[in-house]
PDB file of C-alpha atoms and ligand atoms in Angstrom:
ATOM      1  CA  MET A   1       6.207 -42.087  30.925  1.00  0.00           C
ATOM      2  CA  SER A   2       7.533 -38.869  30.729  1.00  0.00           C
ATOM      3  CA  LYS A   3       5.436 -35.508  31.102  1.00  0.00           C
ATOM      4  CA  ILE A   4       5.022 -31.827  29.232  1.00  0.00           C
ATOM      5  CA  LYS A   5       4.242 -28.575  31.227  1.00  0.00           C
ATOM      6  CA  VAL A   6       1.729 -27.777  28.349  1.00  0.00           C
ATOM      7  CA  ALA A   7       0.588 -23.525  27.934  1.00  0.00           C
ATOM      8  CA  GLU A   8      -2.182 -23.984  24.921  1.00  0.00           C
ATOM      9  CA  LEU A   9      -2.766 -27.607  22.643  1.00  0.00           C
ATOM     10  CA  PHE A  10      -5.077 -26.856  19.695  1.00  0.00           C
ATOM     11  CA  TYR A  11      -6.167 -27.665  16.125  1.00  0.00           C
ATOM     12  CA  SER A  12      -5.640 -24.185  14.019  1.00  0.00           C
ATOM     13  CA  LEU A  13      -3.859 -23.598  10.578  1.00  0.00           C
ATOM     14  CA  GLN A  14      -0.499 -23.045  10.021  1.00  0.00           C
ATOM     15  CA  GLY A  15      -0.229 -18.890   9.476  1.00  0.00           C
ATOM     16  CA  GLU A  16       2.920 -18.856   8.437  1.00  0.00           C
ATOM     17  CA  GLY A  17       6.414 -20.247   5.748  1.00  0.00           C
ATOM     18  CA  ALA A  18       6.106 -23.089   4.498  1.00  0.00           C
ATOM     19  CA  TYR A  19       3.257 -24.812   5.691  1.00  0.00           C
ATOM     20  CA  LEU A  20       1.294 -21.735   5.364  1.00  0.00           C
ATOM     21  CA  GLY A  21      -2.728 -23.176   5.264  1.00  0.00           C
ATOM     22  CA  THR A  22      -2.176 -26.840   6.597  1.00  0.00           C
ATOM     23  CA  PRO A  23      -4.217 -27.720   9.054  1.00  0.00           C
ATOM     24  CA  SER A  24      -2.150 -28.700  12.508  1.00  0.00           C
ATOM     25  CA  VAL A  25      -2.213 -29.524  15.425  1.00  0.00           C
ATOM     26  CA  PHE A  26      -0.405 -27.544  17.620  1.00  0.00           C
ATOM     27  CA  LEU A  27       1.888 -28.182  20.655  1.00  0.00           C
ATOM     28  CA  ARG A  28       2.899 -25.056  22.624  1.00  0.00           C
ATOM     29  CA  THR A  29       5.060 -25.907  25.254  1.00  0.00           C
ATOM     30  CA  PHE A  30       5.826 -23.523  28.842  1.00  0.00           C
ATOM     31  CA  GLY A  31       9.172 -21.634  29.410  1.00  0.00           C
ATOM     32  CA  CYS A  32      11.910 -19.252  26.786  1.00  0.00           C
ATOM     33  CA  ASN A  33      15.362 -18.392  27.620  1.00  0.00           C
ATOM     34  CA  PHE A  34      14.037 -14.820  25.796  1.00  0.00           C
ATOM     35  CA  GLN A  35      11.909 -12.280  26.813  1.00  0.00           C
ATOM     36  CA  CYS A  36      11.637 -10.328  23.667  1.00  0.00           C
ATOM     37  CA  ALA A  37       9.977  -6.763  25.384  1.00  0.00           C
ATOM     38  CA  GLY A  38      11.623  -4.953  22.198  1.00  0.00           C
ATOM     39  CA  PHE A  39       8.920  -5.935  19.554  1.00  0.00           C
ATOM     40  CA  GLY A  40       7.073  -2.991  18.606  1.00  0.00           C
ATOM     41  CA  MET A  41       8.776  -0.611  20.357  1.00  0.00           C
ATOM     42  CA  LYS A  42      11.337   2.228  19.748  1.00  0.00           C
ATOM     43  CA  ARG A  43      15.062   1.197  19.540  1.00  0.00           C
ATOM     44  CA  GLY A  44      16.555   0.575  23.404  1.00  0.00           C
ATOM     45  CA  GLU A  45      12.670   0.786  24.786  1.00  0.00           C
ATOM     46  CA  HIS A  46      11.523  -2.353  26.419  1.00  0.00           C
ATOM     47  CA  SER A  47       7.296  -3.347  26.478  1.00  0.00           C
ATOM     48  CA  LYS A  48       6.225  -2.759  29.703  1.00  0.00           C
ATOM     49  CA  GLU A  49       2.389  -4.548  28.650  1.00  0.00           C
ATOM     50  CA  ARG A  50       2.854  -7.913  29.724  1.00  0.00           C
ATOM     51  CA  GLU A  51       3.558  -6.346  33.359  1.00  0.00           C
ATOM     52  CA  ASN A  52       0.957  -5.167  33.612  1.00  0.00           C
ATOM     53  CA  VAL A  53      -1.345  -7.886  33.268  1.00  0.00           C
ATOM     54  CA  ASP A  54      -2.680  -8.898  36.488  1.00  0.00           C
ATOM     55  CA  PRO A  55      -2.086 -13.216  36.443  1.00  0.00           C
ATOM     56  CA  ASN A  56      -4.948 -13.679  39.112  1.00  0.00           C
ATOM     57  CA  ASN A  57      -7.711 -11.990  37.204  1.00  0.00           C
ATOM     58  CA  TYR A  58      -7.331 -14.974  34.782  1.00  0.00           C
ATOM     59  CA  GLU A  59      -7.570 -19.077  34.718  1.00  0.00           C
ATOM     60  CA  ARG A  60      -7.833 -19.930  31.115  1.00  0.00           C
ATOM     61  CA  TYR A  61      -4.813 -18.454  28.419  1.00  0.00           C
ATOM     62  CA  ASP A  62      -8.318 -17.692  25.693  1.00  0.00           C
ATOM     63  CA  ASP A  63      -9.882 -15.128  28.754  1.00  0.00           C
ATOM     64  CA  LEU A  64      -5.639 -13.556  28.921  1.00  0.00           C
ATOM     65  CA  PRO A  65      -5.764 -10.050  27.014  1.00  0.00           C
ATOM     66  CA  LEU A  66      -3.401  -9.604  23.391  1.00  0.00           C
ATOM     67  CA  VAL A  67      -0.479  -7.216  23.633  1.00  0.00           C
ATOM     68  CA  HIS A  68       0.655  -5.350  21.278  1.00  0.00           C
ATOM     69  CA  THR A  69       4.209  -4.756  22.144  1.00  0.00           C
ATOM     70  CA  GLY A  70       6.632  -7.304  23.230  1.00  0.00           C
ATOM     71  CA  CYS A  71       6.135 -11.318  22.788  1.00  0.00           C
ATOM     72  CA  ASP A  72       2.295 -12.104  22.019  1.00  0.00           C
ATOM     73  CA  SER A  73       2.870 -15.497  23.206  1.00  0.00           C
ATOM     74  CA  TYR A  74       3.351 -14.391  26.719  1.00  0.00           C
ATOM     75  CA  ALA A  75       1.562 -16.193  28.855  1.00  0.00           C
ATOM     76  CA  SER A  76       3.825 -18.763  27.620  1.00  0.00           C
ATOM     77  CA  TRP A  77       7.354 -18.414  29.534  1.00  0.00           C
ATOM     78  CA  ASP A  78       5.959 -15.596  32.007  1.00  0.00           C
ATOM     79  CA  ALA A  79       6.000 -17.716  35.331  1.00  0.00           C
ATOM     80  CA  ARG A  80       3.776 -15.498  36.811  1.00  0.00           C
ATOM     81  CA  PHE A  81       1.349 -17.103  34.416  1.00  0.00           C
ATOM     82  CA  LYS A  82       2.116 -20.731  34.758  1.00  0.00           C
ATOM     83  CA  HIS A  83      -0.336 -21.532  36.707  1.00  0.00           C
ATOM     84  CA  LEU A  84      -2.875 -21.714  33.597  1.00  0.00           C
ATOM     85  CA  SER A  85      -0.367 -24.399  32.137  1.00  0.00           C
ATOM     86  CA  PRO A  86      -0.404 -27.608  33.193  1.00  0.00           C
ATOM     87  CA  MET A  87       2.188 -30.861  33.586  1.00  0.00           C
ATOM     88  CA  MET A  88      -0.180 -33.291  31.075  1.00  0.00           C
ATOM     89  CA  SER A  89       1.688 -37.010  30.828  1.00  0.00           C
ATOM     90  CA  ILE A  90       1.976 -38.004  27.304  1.00  0.00           C
ATOM     91  CA  GLU A  91      -1.232 -40.374  26.913  1.00  0.00           C
ATOM     92  CA  SER A  92      -3.954 -37.251  28.148  1.00  0.00           C
ATOM     93  CA  ILE A  93      -1.612 -34.857  25.017  1.00  0.00           C
ATOM     94  CA  VAL A  94      -2.247 -37.723  22.467  1.00  0.00           C
ATOM     95  CA  ASP A  95      -5.638 -37.802  23.339  1.00  0.00           C
ATOM     96  CA  LYS A  96      -6.202 -34.633  23.740  1.00  0.00           C
ATOM     97  CA  MET A  97      -4.408 -34.613  19.728  1.00  0.00           C
ATOM     98  CA  GLN A  98      -7.062 -37.691  19.376  1.00  0.00           C
ATOM     99  CA  ALA A  99      -9.949 -35.272  19.657  1.00  0.00           C
ATOM    100  CA  LEU A 100      -8.693 -32.455  17.674  1.00  0.00           C
ATOM    101  CA  LEU A 101      -7.861 -34.120  15.002  1.00  0.00           C
ATOM    102  CA  PRO A 102     -10.713 -35.064  12.480  1.00  0.00           C
ATOM    103  CA  GLY A 103     -10.485 -38.213  12.103  1.00  0.00           C
ATOM    104  CA  GLY A 104      -8.856 -38.630  14.822  1.00  0.00           C
ATOM    105  CA  LYS A 105      -5.130 -38.810  12.435  1.00  0.00           C
ATOM    106  CA  PHE A 106      -2.287 -36.438  10.955  1.00  0.00           C
ATOM    107  CA  GLY A 107      -1.329 -37.593   7.786  1.00  0.00           C
ATOM    108  CA  PRO A 108       0.217 -35.259   4.385  1.00  0.00           C
ATOM    109  CA  ASP A 109      -2.224 -32.611   5.126  1.00  0.00           C
ATOM    110  CA  LYS A 110      -2.330 -32.391   8.770  1.00  0.00           C
ATOM    111  CA  HIS A 111       0.460 -31.247  10.812  1.00  0.00           C
ATOM    112  CA  LEU A 112       2.503 -31.841  14.007  1.00  0.00           C
ATOM    113  CA  ILE A 113       3.726 -27.994  15.452  1.00  0.00           C
ATOM    114  CA  LEU A 114       5.945 -28.265  18.784  1.00  0.00           C
ATOM    115  CA  THR A 115       5.823 -24.152  19.399  1.00  0.00           C
ATOM    116  CA  GLY A 116       6.400 -22.092  22.474  1.00  0.00           C
ATOM    117  CA  GLY A 117       8.121 -19.691  24.477  1.00  0.00           C
ATOM    118  CA  GLU A 118      11.442 -21.787  22.605  1.00  0.00           C
ATOM    119  CA  PRO A 119      10.119 -25.113  22.404  1.00  0.00           C
ATOM    120  CA  LEU A 120      13.539 -26.834  22.864  1.00  0.00           C
ATOM    121  CA  LEU A 121      13.855 -25.840  25.774  1.00  0.00           C
ATOM    122  CA  GLY A 122      13.735 -28.046  28.259  1.00  0.00           C
ATOM    123  CA  TRP A 123      11.119 -30.708  26.551  1.00  0.00           C
ATOM    124  CA  GLN A 124      13.534 -32.720  23.703  1.00  0.00           C
ATOM    125  CA  ARG A 125      13.128 -36.311  25.348  1.00  0.00           C
ATOM    126  CA  ALA A 126       9.681 -36.188  26.423  1.00  0.00           C
ATOM    127  CA  TYR A 127       9.049 -35.506  22.917  1.00  0.00           C
ATOM    128  CA  ILE A 128      10.459 -39.371  21.554  1.00  0.00           C
ATOM    129  CA  ASP A 129       7.876 -40.574  24.411  1.00  0.00           C
ATOM    130  CA  LEU A 130       5.493 -38.153  22.724  1.00  0.00           C
ATOM    131  CA  PHE A 131       6.646 -39.089  18.661  1.00  0.00           C
ATOM    132  CA  GLU A 132       6.488 -43.104  20.399  1.00  0.00           C
ATOM    133  CA  GLU A 133       2.357 -43.019  22.140  1.00  0.00           C
ATOM    134  CA  ILE A 134       1.796 -41.359  18.314  1.00  0.00           C
ATOM    135  CA  GLY A 135       3.427 -44.017  16.530  1.00  0.00           C
ATOM    136  CA  LYS A 136       1.904 -46.929  18.769  1.00  0.00           C
ATOM    137  CA  ARG A 137      -1.644 -45.245  17.732  1.00  0.00           C
ATOM    138  CA  ASP A 138      -0.952 -45.506  14.722  1.00  0.00           C
ATOM    139  CA  MET A 139      -2.350 -41.847  13.717  1.00  0.00           C
ATOM    140  CA  ASN A 140      -0.852 -41.624  10.689  1.00  0.00           C
ATOM    141  CA  LEU A 141       2.086 -38.292  11.663  1.00  0.00           C
ATOM    142  CA  THR A 142       4.043 -37.638   8.752  1.00  0.00           C
ATOM    143  CA  HIS A 143       5.239 -34.114   9.214  1.00  0.00           C
ATOM    144  CA  ILE A 144       6.612 -32.369  12.672  1.00  0.00           C
ATOM    145  CA  THR A 145       8.011 -28.439  12.731  1.00  0.00           C
ATOM    146  CA  PHE A 146      10.023 -26.904  15.415  1.00  0.00           C
ATOM    147  CA  GLU A 147       9.291 -23.067  15.600  1.00  0.00           C
ATOM    148  CA  THR A 148      12.115 -22.118  17.714  1.00  0.00           C
ATOM    149  CA  ASN A 149      14.175 -19.075  17.753  1.00  0.00           C
ATOM    150  CA  GLY A 150      17.492 -21.042  16.894  1.00  0.00           C
ATOM    151  CA  THR A 151      19.749 -21.254  20.472  1.00  0.00           C
ATOM    152  CA  GLN A 152      19.067 -24.649  21.560  1.00  0.00           C
ATOM    153  CA  PRO A 153      21.329 -27.379  21.361  1.00  0.00           C
ATOM    154  CA  LEU A 154      19.547 -30.629  19.589  1.00  0.00           C
ATOM    155  CA  HIS A 155      19.985 -33.362  22.797  1.00  0.00           C
ATOM    156  CA  GLU A 156      21.447 -36.462  21.341  1.00  0.00           C
ATOM    157  CA  ASP A 157      18.745 -38.752  22.116  1.00  0.00           C
ATOM    158  CA  LEU A 158      16.014 -36.658  19.905  1.00  0.00           C
ATOM    159  CA  LYS A 159      19.023 -36.513  17.480  1.00  0.00           C
ATOM    160  CA  SER A 160      19.415 -40.487  17.445  1.00  0.00           C
ATOM    161  CA  TRP A 161      15.599 -40.004  17.196  1.00  0.00           C
ATOM    162  CA  PHE A 162      15.129 -38.595  14.146  1.00  0.00           C
ATOM    163  CA  VAL A 163      17.937 -40.581  11.686  1.00  0.00           C
ATOM    164  CA  ASP A 164      17.127 -43.965  13.352  1.00  0.00           C
ATOM    165  CA  ASN A 165      13.122 -44.910  14.791  1.00  0.00           C
ATOM    166  CA  GLU A 166      10.404 -47.991  14.915  1.00  0.00           C
ATOM    167  CA  HIS A 167       7.603 -46.199  14.052  1.00  0.00           C
ATOM    168  CA  PHE A 168       8.224 -43.070  10.847  1.00  0.00           C
ATOM    169  CA  PRO A 169      11.240 -44.311   8.826  1.00  0.00           C
ATOM    170  CA  TRP A 170       9.987 -41.013   6.386  1.00  0.00           C
ATOM    171  CA  ILE A 171       9.400 -38.734   9.273  1.00  0.00           C
ATOM    172  CA  ASN A 172       9.720 -35.173   7.865  1.00  0.00           C
ATOM    173  CA  ILE A 173      11.222 -33.031  10.389  1.00  0.00           C
ATOM    174  CA  THR A 174      11.159 -28.995   9.693  1.00  0.00           C
ATOM    175  CA  PHE A 175      13.116 -26.447  11.613  1.00  0.00           C
ATOM    176  CA  SER A 176      10.642 -23.129  11.730  1.00  0.00           C
ATOM    177  CA  VAL A 177      13.288 -20.911  12.296  1.00  0.00           C
ATOM    178  CA  SER A 178      13.057 -17.018  13.932  1.00  0.00           C
ATOM    179  CA  SER A 179      16.509 -15.942  15.226  1.00  0.00           C
ATOM    180  CA  LYS A 180      15.974 -13.027  17.014  1.00  0.00           C
ATOM    181  CA  LEU A 181      17.144  -9.361  15.995  1.00  0.00           C
ATOM    182  CA  PRO A 182      18.489  -6.249  18.246  1.00  0.00           C
ATOM    183  CA  SER A 183      14.785  -5.082  17.489  1.00  0.00           C
ATOM    184  CA  SER A 184      12.974  -7.844  19.729  1.00  0.00           C
ATOM    185  CA  GLY A 185      15.908  -6.457  22.649  1.00  0.00           C
ATOM    186  CA  GLU A 186      17.947  -9.727  22.705  1.00  0.00           C
ATOM    187  CA  ALA A 187      21.208  -9.400  22.317  1.00  0.00           C
ATOM    188  CA  TRP A 188      23.296 -10.879  19.373  1.00  0.00           C
ATOM    189  CA  GLU A 189      25.542 -12.885  20.546  1.00  0.00           C
ATOM    190  CA  ASP A 190      22.986 -14.877  22.529  1.00  0.00           C
ATOM    191  CA  ALA A 191      20.411 -14.936  19.407  1.00  0.00           C
ATOM    192  CA  ILE A 192      22.851 -15.932  16.384  1.00  0.00           C
ATOM    193  CA  LYS A 193      23.995 -19.002  17.039  1.00  0.00           C
ATOM    194  CA  PRO A 194      25.529 -20.166  13.637  1.00  0.00           C
ATOM    195  CA  GLU A 195      26.586 -23.808  15.331  1.00  0.00           C
ATOM    196  CA  ILE A 196      22.830 -23.977  16.444  1.00  0.00           C
ATOM    197  CA  ILE A 197      22.061 -24.103  12.783  1.00  0.00           C
ATOM    198  CA  GLN A 198      24.481 -25.846  11.414  1.00  0.00           C
ATOM    199  CA  GLU A 199      22.914 -28.887  13.779  1.00  0.00           C
ATOM    200  CA  TYR A 200      19.567 -28.161  12.703  1.00  0.00           C
ATOM    201  CA  TYR A 201      19.995 -27.896   9.072  1.00  0.00           C
ATOM    202  CA  GLU A 202      21.187 -30.996   9.441  1.00  0.00           C
ATOM    203  CA  TYR A 203      18.999 -32.850  11.029  1.00  0.00           C
ATOM    204  CA  SER A 204      16.372 -31.581   9.645  1.00  0.00           C
ATOM    205  CA  SER A 205      14.605 -32.441   6.038  1.00  0.00           C
ATOM    206  CA  LEU A 206      13.237 -29.315   6.063  1.00  0.00           C
ATOM    207  CA  LEU A 207      15.121 -25.650   7.831  1.00  0.00           C
ATOM    208  CA  TYR A 208      14.267 -22.427   6.634  1.00  0.00           C
ATOM    209  CA  PHE A 209      14.236 -19.153   8.119  1.00  0.00           C
ATOM    210  CA  LYS A 210      11.199 -16.605   9.172  1.00  0.00           C
ATOM    211  CA  TRP A 211      11.889 -12.878  10.430  1.00  0.00           C
ATOM    212  CA  VAL A 212       9.163 -10.424  11.557  1.00  0.00           C
ATOM    213  CA  VAL A 213      10.759  -7.249   9.722  1.00  0.00           C
ATOM    214  CA  SER A 214       9.214  -3.749  10.729  1.00  0.00           C
ATOM    215  CA  ASP A 215      12.194  -1.600   9.236  1.00  0.00           C
ATOM    216  CA  GLU A 216      15.206  -1.063   7.409  1.00  0.00           C
ATOM    217  CA  ASP A 217      17.363  -1.588  10.437  1.00  0.00           C
ATOM    218  CA  ASP A 218      15.738  -5.583  10.108  1.00  0.00           C
ATOM    219  CA  TYR A 219      16.396  -5.768   7.395  1.00  0.00           C
ATOM    220  CA  VAL A 220      20.449  -4.748   7.506  1.00  0.00           C
ATOM    221  CA  ASP A 221      20.506  -7.922  10.615  1.00  0.00           C
ATOM    222  CA  ILE A 222      18.807  -9.948   8.459  1.00  0.00           C
ATOM    223  CA  LEU A 223      21.587  -9.502   6.027  1.00  0.00           C
ATOM    224  CA  LYS A 224      24.102  -9.672   8.405  1.00  0.00           C
ATOM    225  CA  ALA A 225      22.339 -12.804   9.774  1.00  0.00           C
ATOM    226  CA  VAL A 226      22.224 -15.007   6.497  1.00  0.00           C
ATOM    227  CA  ASP A 227      26.323 -13.810   6.070  1.00  0.00           C
ATOM    228  CA  ILE A 228      27.438 -15.870   9.290  1.00  0.00           C
ATOM    229  CA  TYR A 229      24.548 -18.987   8.414  1.00  0.00           C
ATOM    230  CA  GLY A 230      25.960 -19.379   5.307  1.00  0.00           C
ATOM    231  CA  LYS A 231      29.325 -19.723   6.707  1.00  0.00           C
ATOM    232  CA  VAL A 232      27.848 -22.957   8.179  1.00  0.00           C
ATOM    233  CA  CYS A 233      25.638 -24.195   5.741  1.00  0.00           C
ATOM    234  CA  ASP A 234      24.786 -23.549   2.474  1.00  0.00           C
ATOM    235  CA  ILE A 235      22.085 -20.869   2.390  1.00  0.00           C
ATOM    236  CA  GLU A 236      21.348 -20.776  -1.210  1.00  0.00           C
ATOM    237  CA  SER A 237      19.462 -24.608  -0.371  1.00  0.00           C
ATOM    238  CA  ILE A 238      17.734 -22.627   2.952  1.00  0.00           C
ATOM    239  CA  PRO A 239      14.067 -20.816   1.856  1.00  0.00           C
ATOM    240  CA  ILE A 240      14.474 -17.718   3.867  1.00  0.00           C
ATOM    241  CA  TYR A 241      11.101 -15.704   3.973  1.00  0.00           C
ATOM    242  CA  LEU A 242      10.288 -12.056   5.380  1.00  0.00           C
ATOM    243  CA  MET A 243       6.625 -11.318   7.425  1.00  0.00           C
ATOM    244  CA  PRO A 244       5.857  -7.557   8.566  1.00  0.00           C
ATOM    245  CA  ALA A 245       5.445  -6.630  11.352  1.00  0.00           C
ATOM    246  CA  GLY A 246       2.499  -5.815  13.572  1.00  0.00           C
ATOM    247  CA  GLY A 247       0.060  -7.602  15.898  1.00  0.00           C
ATOM    248  CA  THR A 248      -2.829  -5.590  14.823  1.00  0.00           C
ATOM    249  CA  SER A 249      -3.997  -5.029  11.906  1.00  0.00           C
ATOM    250  CA  LYS A 250      -3.884  -1.520  11.769  1.00  0.00           C
ATOM    251  CA  VAL A 251       0.116  -2.257  11.797  1.00  0.00           C
ATOM    252  CA  TYR A 252       0.310  -5.457   9.959  1.00  0.00           C
ATOM    253  CA  ASP A 253      -1.789  -4.058   7.094  1.00  0.00           C
ATOM    254  CA  SER A 254       1.028  -0.752   6.976  1.00  0.00           C
ATOM    255  CA  ASN A 255       3.740  -3.443   6.615  1.00  0.00           C
ATOM    256  CA  GLU A 256       2.863  -5.830   4.151  1.00  0.00           C
ATOM    257  CA  GLY A 257       3.605  -3.934   0.946  1.00  0.00           C
ATOM    258  CA  TRP A 258       6.715  -2.843   1.907  1.00  0.00           C
ATOM    259  CA  VAL A 259       8.134  -6.081   3.152  1.00  0.00           C
ATOM    260  CA  ALA A 260       7.050  -7.941  -0.161  1.00  0.00           C
ATOM    261  CA  GLU A 261       9.114  -5.744  -1.858  1.00  0.00           C
ATOM    262  CA  LEU A 262      11.974  -6.475   0.256  1.00  0.00           C
ATOM    263  CA  ALA A 263      11.437 -10.412  -0.036  1.00  0.00           C
ATOM    264  CA  MET A 264      10.576  -9.813  -4.087  1.00  0.00           C
ATOM    265  CA  ASN A 265      14.090  -8.079  -4.424  1.00  0.00           C
ATOM    266  CA  ASN A 266      15.957 -10.027  -2.844  1.00  0.00           C
ATOM    267  CA  GLY A 267      15.513 -13.537  -3.673  1.00  0.00           C
ATOM    268  CA  TRP A 268      13.231 -14.465  -0.830  1.00  0.00           C
ATOM    269  CA  ARG A 269       9.854 -15.491  -0.341  1.00  0.00           C
ATOM    270  CA  TYR A 270       7.335 -13.056   1.931  1.00  0.00           C
ATOM    271  CA  THR A 271       4.599 -14.901   4.112  1.00  0.00           C
ATOM    272  CA  PRO A 272       1.320 -13.571   5.442  1.00  0.00           C
ATOM    273  CA  ARG A 273       0.792 -13.983   8.471  1.00  0.00           C
ATOM    274  CA  LEU A 274      -2.943 -15.410   8.579  1.00  0.00           C
ATOM    275  CA  GLN A 275      -2.800 -15.835  12.672  1.00  0.00           C
ATOM    276  CA  VAL A 276      -3.419 -11.793  12.438  1.00  0.00           C
ATOM    277  CA  GLN A 277      -5.064 -11.616   9.838  1.00  0.00           C
ATOM    278  CA  LEU A 278      -7.929 -14.608  10.180  1.00  0.00           C
ATOM    279  CA  TRP A 279      -8.498 -14.210  13.784  1.00  0.00           C
ATOM    280  CA  LYS A 280      -6.434 -11.296  15.028  1.00  0.00           C
ATOM    281  CA  ASN A 281      -3.961 -12.805  16.827  1.00  0.00           C
ATOM    282  CA  ALA A 282      -6.469 -14.223  19.686  1.00  0.00           C
ATOM    283  CA  TRP A 283      -4.316 -17.114  21.801  1.00  0.00           C
ATOM    284  CA  GLY A 284      -5.419 -20.400  20.746  1.00  0.00           C
ATOM    285  CA  THR A 285      -4.910 -19.992  16.626  1.00  0.00           C
TER     286      THR A 285
HETATM  287  S1  LIG B 301      12.263 -16.278  21.639  1.00  0.00           S
HETATM  288 FE1  LIG B 301       9.326 -15.984  20.853  1.00  0.00          FE
HETATM  289  S2  LIG B 301       8.475 -17.355  22.577  1.00  0.00           S
HETATM  290 FE2  LIG B 301       9.985 -16.531  23.213  1.00  0.00          FE
HETATM  291  S3  LIG B 301      10.358 -14.231  24.168  1.00  0.00           S
HETATM  292 FE3  LIG B 301      10.672 -14.553  22.035  1.00  0.00          FE
HETATM  293  S4  LIG B 301       8.622 -13.986  20.740  1.00  0.00           S
HETATM  294 FE4  LIG B 301       8.562 -15.230  22.633  1.00  0.00          FE
END
């Protein structure tokens, strides 16, 4: 049976997007193909906050400091912190899910979220074992969401499982795609992959885009990305969510109003970030 390197496994509320407020088990896998050191920085500058955290001082995610620039889930991909993320067997992951879930089961209002890092990077075949184990234990799983940066192709085996599996004939597969804009510090050609989006669109019950907006330049880049994605899928049928930038309440609060208006003016959706509002963006939320 396969194993997954697990950064975090916790029960919380979905804080963003289409299933906002839905109680969910979050499986945060280890590894990412990006670093997103540009978040919260002037264009062209990279955050050093992560590099200043000494991994030797920490033995659990909950004790790690929060960063306010760069990637806020840095320890889920930075190899210096890999000792915090154990390789877990599928059985032990599902045991923990059962312990976390009220009543030990999922259901229409308790979802499974695979997040990262980038969850579609290395564990796609292991997910099949994971879903099968959940199915064997009759845990009534109805909704799986992949929170992805939209750059990784789907493995043929996972695609086959989506369309033809024994346990979940009516499973809802959602791709919550947060494509990285140049303000993240990642290059456009690495981050905007229309052929990948087309594949997710084809194999999902729901695909939506979710963009963090910090300034007018982000808006211009979003328009450009929407135009490119519109060439490979029916963009009118895909919800677009804007959410205010800000890992701290102060920055977040200052962005809320104008980002909400920007969403309205474009006929797009606005999503708050509950994990910032309720729990100050702490690890495990
Ligand atoms: S893609 Fe997501 S997890 Fe990866 S570095 Fe960027 S913000 Fe962090």
